[in-house]
Amino acid sequence: MYKSIETLLVEIPTIRPHKMAVATMQTQTLVLIKITTEDGYIGWGEATTIGGLGYGEESPESIRTNIETYFSPLLKTLTGLNVAQTMQAIKRNINGNRFAKCAIQTALLDILAQRLNLPLSEVLGGRLRDSLPVLWVLASGNTEKDIAEAQKMIATKRHNIFKLKIGSRPVEADVEHVLAIKKALGSDISIRVDVNRAWSELDAIKGIQLLQDGGVDLIEQPCAIDNIDAMRRLTRRFDIAIMADESLMGPQTAYQLARHNSASVFAVKVAQSGGLIEGCEVSKIAKLAGIDLYGGTMLEGPVGTIASAHAFSTFDNLAYGTELFGPLLLTEEILKTPLQYQDFELKIPTTAGLGIEIDENKIDDLRRK
Ligand code: MUC
Ligand code: MG
């Protein structure tokens, strides 16, 4: 049934250095999966991560090795199964590897949706919207540059919500940086911060108080991944939204975070969840627990971005919008027709499958040989 499963590492420089507490990116390594069926369908998926092993426990190289060594031979033995049965067989045989599982599931759903001649969102239960709000992340590392970048985004109607990457400087210096940007952009512009788990609980108490007083709207992943007790205490202590990002690794952790009241918002990421379907499950857990939703990214290129958009389009409340801007951070386009960003939103394609056309020549030029 499956003729080939290819894993491509595609290197694309970013438009400027992207500075986070966990890594500074100058290039993004897209991990793309291409599945070709015996009857001629092609499905694409993406398993991109951030900063090699700087962000998570899977690297582009480990993802490719694991797909080529374990997933691909197994997939070729699985015939006559639907997507759910295929993923069940994969999960029974392969532990962990959420990013690879997500990419493979995406490619299989892309193929299924093409067979049904439906947009992928319909296979996931049905879209509730045709476009999604998208914020921009200011991470140049320089306050003046960040302000100029944000002002340009607002003037061109690309983004009017901003997330700032902090956590690599002392708390006071970070707070000064954030509040200078907040003041320059004005009270109508929503500013959020992502600490990428850099703070101790005491740092967090100090930083969050100052940021809350300064009019910031949301604090993302202030403390360590496993420290969900600190996240609970911070969520309870402050009025400002506290969002779980790295601590959220699929439905099981979503349930634990919800059960312990350790976040008021979930950043749903399809790769971190282990698949589009699992990302939708995380959204259901949040809904039942009264937790708000935000559509997150692992700074994927257009494949993972649009796959995420199809999944997020099925969420009935996305109170904090999305950060599906990954392709806009890259200097090269790998689609024949770029994704459409306009009026602060990303349009979700209405054609079959993912609804994108990959420029395979471009990928061939950029891929690691
Ligand atoms: C993260 O931690 O949120 C998402 C946007 C961005 O700039 O970095 C990523 C990772
Ligand atoms: Mg984050």
mmCIF file of C-alpha atoms in Angstrom, residues 33 36 81 121 124 150 304 366:
data_model
loop_
_atom_site.group_PDB
_atom_site.id
_atom_site.type_symbol
_atom_site.label_atom_id
_atom_site.label_comp_id
_atom_site.label_asym_id
_atom_site.label_seq_id
_atom_site.Cartn_x
_atom_site.Cartn_y
_atom_site.Cartn_z
ATOM 1 C CA ILE A 33 7.761 13.423 5.629
ATOM 2 C CA THR A 36 3.618 7.889 -1.530
ATOM 3 C CA LEU A 81 -5.860 -0.606 7.804
ATOM 4 C CA SER A 121 -10.285 19.951 8.634
ATOM 5 C CA LEU A 124 -10.957 16.022 11.805
ATOM 6 C CA ALA A 150 6.019 45.419 15.688
ATOM 7 C CA GLY A 304 3.089 21.698 9.805
ATOM 8 C CA LEU A 366 17.492 23.203 0.232
#
